Amino acid sequence: MICQHPKTSSRLFVSVLLVCLLGFATLVVEGSSGTSGNNVKRPDWLDVDRVTIQEYMDLARQRHKEAIAKARESYNILEAPGYTPDEDLLSQLHLKPRIVKSSGGLPDFQDELDKKLFVTTPTPLFTAEESQECIDMAEEHFETTNNGEWTKLPSGQYDVAGFWIRDIPDVHDWFLKKLQTKLFPLLARAFPEFCDNSVEDLVVDNAYLFKYTPETGRRTDVHTDSGCLSFTISLNSNSDYQGGGTWFEGLQSDEDGEQVIGKQVIEMDVGQTTVRPGGVRHCGYAVTEGTRYIIGGFCMQAKKVEYVRMLLGIGTQGQNLEERQTALEVAIALNPGFDGCYVNLADVLVKQGNTKKAKQVLEYCLEHVNPQCGEVSYTLGSLLFDEGDLAQAKKCMERCLQVDDSDVDAMVFMSQIVAAEGNKQAEREWNERIVGTPGVADMAAAQAYCNLGVLHAGEDLEIDYYHKSLTCNPESFAPRFSLGCAYAERQQWDEAGQEFRLALEYGGASNDDEEMRAIKALYTVAMNTIKRDHPQGVASRDEMIQLMREIMGGTNFDKLAATSQQR
């Protein structure tokens, strides 16, 4: 889940420097935690001078310029046909504001954006006919080019059926028109200060169309988007599917800050649209039935440099660890109230072998910036676990689950912690919770089912759990090998032999020792199978070898024979 004070005199010097460099407050330095009310100080352990800050701000400015130019190659309304805003619709549109009250600030433009999102309800931004037109164009494209099979795009731990809008001409043309007539005017109305009451400098960084089903519409990780502004457009009726919707951390019900417990999910009907700052933490809920179509995308403002986000990009993709570390430290100096840089800085420090400093960075973030940051808590907990501090590691994972009770990664770690404590009952309960979480990833479910099989060794449930694990991940070595062992314990030699052979055939063993362990288990199965089928013994050594090769497979037998000869 790796994602996003010096002394007073030094900190004030940086503040004055930034005012000189940035002019009219294009970047929040003090009080950047926004609605949390925290005036986050620059950390005492941070050591970056003004020359370095200037150097990396220049790099960020150049990256912003390049990002704008690249984005306009795909989504340039300045060169598209001149469509005018749909003023009639926009005048009737009611924007329902929702406030987000959570710790930690936005990476850039906290004052201009605030943690506020808007939903076009009850009036949709797009008609049902417009939305269906877009869906039909997408379906027709894949029907004629790929036998109806949609391409897949990565989304967190999963691949989702979908495509980048720039890649399908008809959908791209439809989208460019809607940018000019509806979407950009909506953004300018919702965030007038950031947009300078104009749409000309708004640029779509990227946009996609996803087709969610129970197979591809799993729950996404909690994350922030890679753009200053984000939008989500619902293209079909919410009666077409079950589940879905977007969860926002700290979402309030209205501008008065009244929160409806358990209602932190935005659900939209056909044509409705949500616009928000990209730095608001959120996740998508799993679609459990039917099909849901959405368009999502991220926007930039050409004249407003997102310094912290650009530096975060260098911090995660830089040429070397030193450059990455410096970029992240400068980002923290510019905006100490944004939590996203701390966990990435800690990751770099761990890679450099400086675990002590990494823990200091993470602990500072939790104490001063965002005590509810799941990524920071998870990373700190993993470091504490490696040091053997199970009690503190457990507290970190519990904090993750307080923020997001469907955080499967934290559940997996909790199962490892209680296993290290020797608490088998708690280990069973955590693994049962993992597999019972809606939208859990197949890999996580496969591992949890395998663990449950081991925990129920000798019971009737054991084999059932291994089969469930293999349903989630048929080529996984561990449940296949464990299933073979379970059959062998029950003297079901034919079934055991088949599972051991498949485990070796799929090649999922993590090392040579694990592979040899499976080969030796297969040898034991072969010997017992021959003993069962030939109670009077076999006629010769050659016949025995032939039978062994048939049961074990020639390659496995040869590997075992070669190992025996080396001794």
Short mmCIF file of C-alpha atoms in Angstrom, two decimals, residues 43-492:
data_model
loop_
_atom_site.label_atom_id
_atom_site.label_comp_id
_atom_site.label_asym_id
_atom_site.label_seq_id
_atom_site.Cartn_x
_atom_site.Cartn_y
_atom_site.Cartn_z
CA PRO A 43 9.28 18.76 10.24
CA ASP A 44 12.47 19.32 12.25
CA TRP A 45 14.12 16.38 10.49
CA LEU A 46 13.64 17.96 7.06
CA ASP A 47 16.86 19.43 5.67
CA VAL A 48 16.41 21.10 2.28
CA ASP A 49 17.77 24.54 1.43
CA ARG A 50 16.26 27.26 -0.73
CA VAL A 51 18.56 26.50 -3.67
CA THR A 52 17.35 22.90 -3.75
CA ILE A 53 13.74 24.03 -3.40
CA GLN A 54 14.15 26.40 -6.33
CA GLU A 55 15.84 23.70 -8.44
CA TYR A 56 13.08 21.17 -7.88
CA MET A 57 10.31 23.72 -8.35
CA ASP A 58 11.84 24.45 -11.75
CA LEU A 59 11.73 20.71 -12.48
CA ALA A 60 8.10 20.57 -11.39
CA ARG A 61 7.25 23.55 -13.56
CA GLN A 62 8.83 21.85 -16.58
CA ARG A 63 6.99 18.59 -15.87
CA HIS A 64 3.72 20.51 -15.65
CA LYS A 65 4.40 22.18 -19.00
CA GLU A 66 5.18 18.81 -20.60
CA ALA A 67 2.09 17.21 -19.03
CA ILE A 68 -0.15 19.96 -20.43
CA ALA A 69 1.35 19.60 -23.90
CA LYS A 70 0.95 15.82 -23.85
CA ALA A 71 -2.63 16.02 -22.59
CA ARG A 72 -3.58 18.47 -25.33
CA GLU A 73 -2.41 16.00 -27.93
CA SER A 74 -5.40 13.85 -26.96
CA TYR A 75 -8.01 16.20 -25.51
CA ASN A 76 -7.52 19.66 -27.01
CA ILE A 77 -10.76 21.65 -27.03
CA LEU A 78 -8.87 24.63 -28.47
CA GLU A 79 -8.50 22.77 -31.78
CA ALA A 80 -11.84 20.92 -31.65
CA PRO A 81 -14.98 22.19 -33.42
CA GLY A 82 -16.34 25.24 -31.63
CA TYR A 83 -19.22 24.04 -29.48
CA THR A 84 -20.81 26.48 -27.06
CA PRO A 85 -21.83 25.70 -23.47
CA ASP A 86 -25.35 24.40 -22.95
CA GLU A 87 -26.47 27.45 -20.98
CA ASP A 88 -30.09 26.31 -20.68
CA LEU A 89 -29.06 23.10 -18.97
CA LEU A 90 -26.40 24.75 -16.84
CA SER A 91 -28.85 27.38 -15.61
CA GLN A 92 -31.25 24.66 -14.45
CA LEU A 93 -28.57 22.45 -12.96
CA HIS A 94 -28.53 22.05 -9.21
CA LEU A 95 -25.15 21.23 -7.75
CA LYS A 96 -25.53 19.36 -4.51
CA PRO A 97 -22.44 20.18 -2.42
CA ARG A 98 -20.94 17.59 -0.13
CA ILE A 99 -18.19 18.38 2.35
CA VAL A 100 -15.29 16.08 3.15
CA LYS A 101 -13.96 16.38 6.70
CA SER A 102 -10.81 14.32 6.99
CA SER A 103 -7.28 14.89 8.21
CA GLY A 104 -4.52 15.66 5.76
CA GLY A 105 -4.60 18.27 3.04
CA LEU A 106 -4.77 18.33 -0.72
CA PRO A 107 -1.43 18.31 -2.52
CA ASP A 108 -2.01 21.67 -4.25
CA PHE A 109 -4.42 24.62 -4.21
CA GLN A 110 -6.05 23.74 -0.90
CA ASP A 111 -7.58 27.20 -0.49
CA GLU A 112 -9.05 27.31 -4.00
CA LEU A 113 -10.41 23.78 -4.08
CA ASP A 114 -11.14 22.90 -0.47
CA LYS A 115 -12.38 19.38 0.23
CA LYS A 116 -15.73 19.81 -1.43
CA LEU A 117 -17.42 17.71 -4.09
CA PHE A 118 -20.54 18.29 -6.14
CA VAL A 119 -23.14 15.93 -7.56
CA THR A 120 -25.52 16.97 -10.35
CA THR A 121 -28.75 15.90 -8.70
CA PRO A 122 -31.63 15.63 -9.30
CA THR A 123 -31.00 17.05 -12.79
CA PRO A 124 -28.49 14.89 -14.69
CA LEU A 125 -25.70 16.51 -16.70
CA PHE A 126 -26.29 14.06 -19.57
CA THR A 127 -29.58 12.76 -20.90
CA ALA A 128 -30.25 9.03 -20.97
CA GLU A 129 -30.09 9.19 -24.78
CA GLU A 130 -26.66 10.87 -24.77
CA SER A 131 -25.34 8.34 -22.29
CA GLN A 132 -26.69 5.37 -24.23
CA GLU A 133 -25.18 6.77 -27.43
CA CYS A 134 -21.75 6.65 -25.81
CA ILE A 135 -22.26 3.08 -24.54
CA ASP A 136 -23.47 1.94 -27.96
CA MET A 137 -20.42 3.39 -29.70
CA ALA A 138 -18.11 1.60 -27.29
CA GLU A 139 -19.92 -1.73 -27.59
CA GLU A 140 -20.03 -1.47 -31.38
CA HIS A 141 -16.30 -0.76 -31.52
CA PHE A 142 -15.41 -3.91 -29.61
CA GLU A 143 -18.00 -5.97 -31.45
CA THR A 144 -16.44 -5.09 -34.81
CA THR A 145 -12.78 -5.14 -33.74
CA ASN A 146 -12.54 -7.78 -31.03
CA ASN A 147 -15.59 -10.08 -31.20
CA GLY A 148 -17.27 -8.14 -28.43
CA GLU A 149 -14.39 -8.61 -25.99
CA TRP A 150 -13.43 -5.38 -24.23
CA THR A 151 -9.83 -4.44 -23.57
CA LYS A 152 -8.66 -4.34 -19.96
CA LEU A 153 -7.14 -1.46 -18.03
CA PRO A 154 -5.32 -1.80 -14.70
CA SER A 155 -7.19 -0.36 -11.73
CA GLY A 156 -5.34 -0.94 -8.46
CA GLN A 157 -5.13 -4.69 -7.84
CA TYR A 158 -7.50 -5.54 -10.68
CA ASP A 159 -7.92 -5.35 -14.42
CA VAL A 160 -11.20 -3.70 -15.43
CA ALA A 161 -12.92 -3.90 -18.80
CA GLY A 162 -12.40 -0.47 -20.30
CA PHE A 163 -10.36 1.82 -22.52
CA TRP A 164 -8.73 5.23 -22.71
CA ILE A 165 -11.21 7.48 -24.46
CA ARG A 166 -8.51 8.85 -26.77
CA ASP A 167 -8.17 5.35 -28.31
CA ILE A 168 -11.68 5.05 -29.82
CA PRO A 169 -12.39 7.84 -32.35
CA ASP A 170 -16.20 7.93 -32.14
CA VAL A 171 -16.21 8.01 -28.34
CA HIS A 172 -13.36 10.53 -28.38
CA ASP A 173 -15.31 12.91 -30.65
CA TRP A 174 -18.41 12.53 -28.46
CA PHE A 175 -16.32 13.27 -25.37
CA LEU A 176 -14.63 16.40 -26.79
CA LYS A 177 -18.04 17.87 -27.59
CA LYS A 178 -19.30 17.16 -24.07
CA LEU A 179 -16.18 18.73 -22.57
CA GLN A 180 -16.99 22.03 -24.26
CA THR A 181 -20.76 22.04 -23.85
CA LYS A 182 -21.18 20.52 -20.41
CA LEU A 183 -18.26 19.15 -18.41
CA PHE A 184 -15.78 22.04 -18.45
CA PRO A 185 -18.54 24.63 -17.83
CA LEU A 186 -19.66 22.50 -14.88
CA LEU A 187 -16.12 22.43 -13.45
CA ALA A 188 -15.76 26.19 -13.90
CA ARG A 189 -19.03 26.72 -12.06
CA ALA A 190 -18.14 24.34 -9.22
CA PHE A 191 -14.57 25.61 -8.76
CA PRO A 192 -14.58 29.19 -10.12
CA GLU A 193 -11.45 30.38 -8.31
CA PHE A 194 -9.31 27.49 -9.50
CA CYS A 195 -10.67 27.68 -13.05
CA ASP A 196 -10.46 31.50 -13.16
CA ASN A 197 -14.10 31.46 -14.28
CA SER A 198 -12.98 30.15 -17.66
CA VAL A 199 -12.75 26.81 -19.45
CA GLU A 200 -9.95 27.70 -21.86
CA ASP A 201 -7.13 26.65 -19.55
CA LEU A 202 -8.75 23.42 -18.35
CA VAL A 203 -7.07 20.33 -19.76
CA VAL A 204 -8.07 16.67 -19.42
CA ASP A 205 -4.98 14.79 -18.27
CA ASN A 206 -6.67 11.51 -19.11
CA ALA A 207 -10.11 9.96 -19.35
CA TYR A 208 -11.40 6.40 -19.50
CA LEU A 209 -14.62 4.45 -19.88
CA PHE A 210 -15.05 1.43 -17.60
CA LYS A 211 -17.51 -1.44 -17.90
CA TYR A 212 -17.99 -2.90 -14.41
CA THR A 213 -19.40 -6.39 -13.88
CA PRO A 214 -19.18 -8.72 -10.87
CA GLU A 215 -16.12 -10.27 -12.54
CA THR A 216 -14.33 -7.01 -13.36
CA GLY A 217 -16.02 -4.52 -11.05
CA ARG A 218 -14.28 -5.42 -7.81
CA ARG A 219 -13.81 -2.99 -4.97
CA THR A 220 -10.85 -0.70 -5.62
CA ASP A 221 -8.20 0.32 -3.13
CA VAL A 222 -8.61 3.61 -1.27
CA HIS A 223 -6.63 6.12 -3.33
CA THR A 224 -6.35 9.65 -4.67
CA ASP A 225 -6.44 10.61 -8.35
CA SER A 226 -3.61 11.92 -10.50
CA GLY A 227 -5.11 15.31 -11.24
CA CYS A 228 -6.16 18.51 -9.49
CA LEU A 229 -9.80 17.97 -10.47
CA SER A 230 -11.59 14.68 -11.10
CA PHE A 231 -14.97 13.77 -12.52
CA THR A 232 -17.13 10.65 -12.70
CA ILE A 233 -20.06 10.32 -15.12
CA SER A 234 -22.68 7.59 -14.68
CA LEU A 235 -23.71 6.30 -18.12
CA ASN A 236 -26.51 3.92 -17.19
CA SER A 237 -29.34 3.58 -14.72
CA ASN A 238 -28.57 2.36 -11.22
CA SER A 239 -31.40 -0.14 -11.71
CA ASP A 240 -29.14 -1.98 -14.19
CA TYR A 241 -26.79 -3.19 -11.46
CA GLN A 242 -26.39 -3.89 -7.77
CA GLY A 243 -23.57 -2.47 -5.66
CA GLY A 244 -21.18 0.09 -7.02
CA GLY A 245 -20.90 3.70 -5.94
CA THR A 246 -17.94 5.70 -4.67
CA TRP A 247 -16.91 5.86 -1.02
CA PHE A 248 -15.23 9.08 0.18
CA GLU A 249 -13.30 9.29 3.42
CA GLY A 250 -14.97 11.70 5.83
CA LEU A 251 -17.88 12.49 3.52
CA GLN A 252 -20.52 14.71 5.12
CA SER A 253 -24.14 14.88 4.05
CA ASP A 254 -24.29 18.60 3.26
CA GLU A 255 -22.61 21.99 3.62
CA ASP A 256 -23.65 22.18 7.26
CA GLY A 257 -21.36 19.26 7.99
CA GLU A 258 -24.09 16.90 9.09
CA GLN A 259 -22.83 13.39 8.51
CA VAL A 260 -25.17 10.48 7.96
CA ILE A 261 -23.52 7.46 9.53
CA GLY A 262 -22.90 4.71 7.00
CA LYS A 263 -23.77 7.01 4.05
CA GLN A 264 -20.27 7.92 2.91
CA VAL A 265 -21.04 6.51 -0.55
CA ILE A 266 -22.07 8.59 -3.56
CA GLU A 267 -24.54 6.73 -5.77
CA MET A 268 -25.56 8.18 -9.13
CA ASP A 269 -28.28 7.51 -11.67
CA VAL A 270 -27.88 7.73 -15.44
CA GLY A 271 -26.30 10.99 -16.62
CA GLN A 272 -25.46 12.26 -13.16
CA THR A 273 -21.94 13.52 -12.61
CA THR A 274 -19.65 14.04 -9.63
CA VAL A 275 -16.84 16.63 -9.72
CA ARG A 276 -14.27 16.95 -6.96
CA PRO A 277 -10.65 17.70 -6.10
CA GLY A 278 -8.50 14.76 -7.18
CA GLY A 279 -6.74 14.69 -3.82
CA VAL A 280 -9.82 13.50 -1.91
CA ARG A 281 -9.33 9.91 -0.79
CA HIS A 282 -11.93 7.50 -2.15
CA CYS A 283 -12.58 4.00 -3.48
CA GLY A 284 -15.07 2.30 -5.75
CA TYR A 285 -17.47 -0.26 -4.28
CA ALA A 286 -17.87 -3.64 -5.93
CA VAL A 287 -20.58 -4.24 -8.51
CA THR A 288 -22.28 -7.46 -7.38
CA GLU A 289 -24.89 -7.89 -10.14
CA GLY A 290 -25.49 -6.48 -13.61
CA THR A 291 -23.31 -4.05 -15.55
CA ARG A 292 -22.32 -0.49 -14.76
CA TYR A 293 -20.75 1.94 -17.26
CA ILE A 294 -18.90 5.06 -16.12
CA ILE A 295 -16.57 7.68 -17.55
CA GLY A 296 -13.88 8.98 -15.24
CA GLY A 297 -11.10 11.44 -15.76
CA PHE A 298 -8.61 13.89 -14.31
CA CYS A 299 -8.06 17.56 -15.16
CA MET A 300 -5.31 20.16 -14.88
CA GLN A 301 -5.29 23.94 -15.19
CA ALA A 302 -2.68 25.01 -17.73
CA LYS A 303 -1.69 28.21 -15.92
CA LYS A 304 -1.49 26.69 -12.44
CA VAL A 305 1.46 24.46 -11.67
CA GLU A 306 0.74 21.53 -9.35
CA TYR A 307 4.15 21.66 -7.69
CA VAL A 308 3.58 19.01 -5.06
CA ARG A 309 1.91 16.52 -7.40
CA MET A 310 4.67 16.95 -9.97
CA LEU A 311 7.32 16.43 -7.29
CA LEU A 312 5.43 13.38 -6.07
CA GLY A 313 5.80 11.99 -9.59
CA ILE A 314 9.57 12.50 -9.45
CA GLY A 315 9.58 10.99 -5.97
CA THR A 316 8.03 7.77 -7.21
CA GLN A 317 9.52 7.57 -10.70
CA GLY A 318 12.86 9.41 -10.41
CA GLN A 319 16.09 8.17 -11.93
CA ASN A 320 17.67 7.20 -8.61
CA LEU A 321 16.87 7.02 -4.92
CA GLU A 322 18.71 10.24 -4.10
CA GLU A 323 16.68 12.24 -6.62
CA ARG A 324 13.46 10.64 -5.41
CA GLN A 325 14.28 11.44 -1.78
CA THR A 326 15.08 15.07 -2.51
CA ALA A 327 11.93 15.57 -4.59
CA LEU A 328 9.75 14.21 -1.79
CA GLU A 329 11.52 16.28 0.86
CA VAL A 330 11.00 19.44 -1.21
CA ALA A 331 7.33 18.52 -1.65
CA ILE A 332 6.96 18.19 2.12
CA ALA A 333 8.73 21.54 2.59
CA LEU A 334 6.25 23.16 0.22
CA ASN A 335 3.20 21.52 1.76
CA PRO A 336 3.83 19.70 5.05
CA GLY A 337 0.08 19.21 5.47
CA PHE A 338 -0.23 16.77 2.55
CA ASP A 339 0.22 13.19 3.77
CA GLY A 340 0.86 11.58 0.38
CA CYS A 341 4.59 12.38 0.27
CA TYR A 342 5.48 10.98 3.69
CA VAL A 343 4.79 7.33 2.95
CA ASN A 344 6.67 7.50 -0.35
CA LEU A 345 9.63 9.15 1.36
CA ALA A 346 9.62 6.37 3.95
CA ASP A 347 9.62 3.80 1.14
CA VAL A 348 12.71 5.43 -0.41
CA LEU A 349 14.46 5.53 2.97
CA VAL A 350 13.79 1.83 3.53
CA LYS A 351 15.28 1.06 0.12
CA GLN A 352 18.35 3.04 1.21
CA GLY A 353 18.61 0.95 4.37
CA ASN A 354 17.55 3.78 6.69
CA THR A 355 14.62 2.14 8.45
CA LYS A 356 15.04 4.27 11.57
CA LYS A 357 14.52 7.50 9.62
CA ALA A 358 11.63 5.92 7.69
CA LYS A 359 9.83 5.18 10.96
CA GLN A 360 10.44 8.74 12.13
CA VAL A 361 8.86 10.10 8.95
CA LEU A 362 5.81 7.86 9.27
CA GLU A 363 5.34 8.56 12.97
CA TYR A 364 5.52 12.30 12.33
CA CYS A 365 2.85 12.04 9.67
CA LEU A 366 0.49 10.15 11.95
CA GLU A 367 1.07 12.51 14.87
CA HIS A 368 1.02 15.86 13.09
CA VAL A 369 -0.48 15.49 9.61
CA ASN A 370 -3.08 12.75 9.31
CA PRO A 371 -3.63 10.24 12.12
CA GLN A 372 -6.08 8.38 9.89
CA CYS A 373 -3.84 7.82 6.86
CA GLY A 374 -4.17 4.13 6.07
CA GLU A 375 -1.12 3.96 3.80
CA VAL A 376 1.13 5.44 6.48
CA SER A 377 -0.29 3.20 9.22
CA TYR A 378 0.09 0.12 7.04
CA THR A 379 3.68 0.90 6.08
CA LEU A 380 4.67 1.67 9.67
CA GLY A 381 2.95 -1.49 10.85
CA SER A 382 4.88 -3.61 8.35
CA LEU A 383 8.19 -2.15 9.57
CA LEU A 384 7.24 -2.81 13.19
CA PHE A 385 6.21 -6.35 12.32
CA ASP A 386 9.60 -7.00 10.73
CA GLU A 387 11.21 -5.80 13.97
CA GLY A 388 9.08 -8.20 15.99
CA ASP A 389 6.95 -5.52 17.66
CA LEU A 390 3.66 -7.33 17.17
CA ALA A 391 1.66 -5.21 19.60
CA GLN A 392 2.44 -1.91 17.86
CA ALA A 393 2.10 -3.48 14.42
CA LYS A 394 -1.38 -4.64 15.40
CA LYS A 395 -2.34 -1.11 16.49
CA CYS A 396 -1.30 0.21 13.09
CA MET A 397 -3.45 -2.33 11.24
CA GLU A 398 -6.38 -1.66 13.55
CA ARG A 399 -6.06 2.02 12.66
CA CYS A 400 -6.23 1.10 8.97
CA LEU A 401 -9.43 -0.83 9.55
CA GLN A 402 -10.99 1.98 11.55
CA VAL A 403 -10.68 4.17 8.47
CA ASP A 404 -11.68 1.48 5.97
CA ASP A 405 -13.28 -1.64 7.40
CA SER A 406 -12.89 -3.38 4.02
CA ASP A 407 -9.11 -2.92 3.87
CA VAL A 408 -8.16 -6.47 2.87
CA ASP A 409 -4.43 -5.74 2.95
CA ALA A 410 -4.72 -4.79 6.62
CA MET A 411 -6.79 -7.91 7.31
CA VAL A 412 -4.11 -10.07 5.70
CA PHE A 413 -1.49 -8.48 7.90
CA MET A 414 -3.66 -8.95 11.00
CA SER A 415 -3.90 -12.65 10.17
CA GLN A 416 -0.10 -12.79 9.99
CA ILE A 417 0.28 -10.96 13.29
CA VAL A 418 -2.09 -13.25 15.21
CA ALA A 419 -0.45 -16.26 13.53
CA ALA A 420 2.91 -15.06 14.87
CA GLU A 421 1.27 -14.78 18.29
CA GLY A 422 0.08 -18.38 17.97
CA ASN A 423 -3.60 -17.43 18.16
CA LYS A 424 -5.15 -19.91 15.72
CA GLN A 425 -8.73 -18.96 16.52
CA ALA A 426 -8.07 -15.30 15.70
CA GLU A 427 -6.17 -16.36 12.59
CA ARG A 428 -9.21 -18.32 11.40
CA GLU A 429 -11.49 -15.35 12.10
CA TRP A 430 -9.34 -12.92 10.13
CA ASN A 431 -9.11 -15.23 7.14
CA GLU A 432 -12.87 -15.77 7.22
CA ARG A 433 -13.33 -12.01 7.27
CA ILE A 434 -11.05 -11.67 4.23
CA VAL A 435 -13.02 -14.11 2.08
CA GLY A 436 -16.29 -12.55 3.25
CA THR A 437 -15.33 -9.05 2.14
CA PRO A 438 -17.29 -7.99 -0.97
CA GLY A 439 -15.05 -7.46 -3.98
CA VAL A 440 -11.98 -9.09 -2.44
CA ALA A 441 -9.22 -9.72 -4.99
CA ASP A 442 -8.86 -13.32 -6.19
CA MET A 443 -5.24 -13.50 -5.03
CA ALA A 444 -6.11 -12.40 -1.50
CA ALA A 445 -9.10 -14.75 -1.35
CA ALA A 446 -7.00 -17.64 -2.67
CA GLN A 447 -4.39 -17.14 0.05
CA ALA A 448 -7.02 -16.81 2.78
CA TYR A 449 -8.83 -19.99 1.69
CA CYS A 450 -5.51 -21.83 1.63
CA ASN A 451 -4.75 -20.60 5.15
CA LEU A 452 -8.17 -21.78 6.31
CA GLY A 453 -7.45 -25.19 4.84
CA VAL A 454 -4.23 -25.43 6.83
CA LEU A 455 -6.01 -24.23 9.98
CA HIS A 456 -8.65 -26.95 9.52
CA ALA A 457 -6.14 -29.72 8.81
CA GLY A 458 -7.65 -33.18 9.19
CA GLU A 459 -11.21 -31.86 9.16
CA ASP A 460 -13.75 -32.28 6.37
CA LEU A 461 -13.52 -28.55 5.67
CA GLU A 462 -9.82 -28.75 4.83
CA ILE A 463 -10.17 -30.09 1.29
CA ASP A 464 -13.14 -27.83 0.57
CA TYR A 465 -11.09 -24.76 1.47
CA TYR A 466 -8.23 -25.82 -0.82
CA HIS A 467 -10.67 -26.25 -3.69
CA LYS A 468 -12.08 -22.76 -3.06
CA SER A 469 -8.56 -21.40 -3.08
CA LEU A 470 -7.86 -23.03 -6.43
CA THR A 471 -11.11 -21.69 -7.85
CA CYS A 472 -9.75 -18.20 -7.16
CA ASN A 473 -6.26 -18.97 -8.49
CA PRO A 474 -5.99 -22.34 -10.27
CA GLU A 475 -2.24 -22.09 -10.85
CA SER A 476 -1.24 -21.30 -7.28
CA PHE A 477 1.34 -23.75 -5.91
CA ALA A 478 0.54 -23.59 -2.18
CA PRO A 479 -3.12 -24.72 -2.18
CA ARG A 480 -2.40 -27.31 -4.89
CA PHE A 481 0.46 -28.79 -2.87
CA SER A 482 -1.56 -28.63 0.35
CA LEU A 483 -4.49 -30.36 -1.34
CA GLY A 484 -2.15 -33.11 -2.47
CA CYS A 485 -0.91 -33.52 1.10
CA ALA A 486 -4.49 -33.63 2.42
CA TYR A 487 -5.39 -36.40 -0.02
CA ALA A 488 -2.21 -38.28 0.86
CA GLU A 489 -3.05 -38.09 4.58
CA ARG A 490 -6.34 -39.75 3.70
CA GLN A 491 -4.52 -42.34 1.52
CA GLN A 492 -6.35 -41.11 -1.57
#
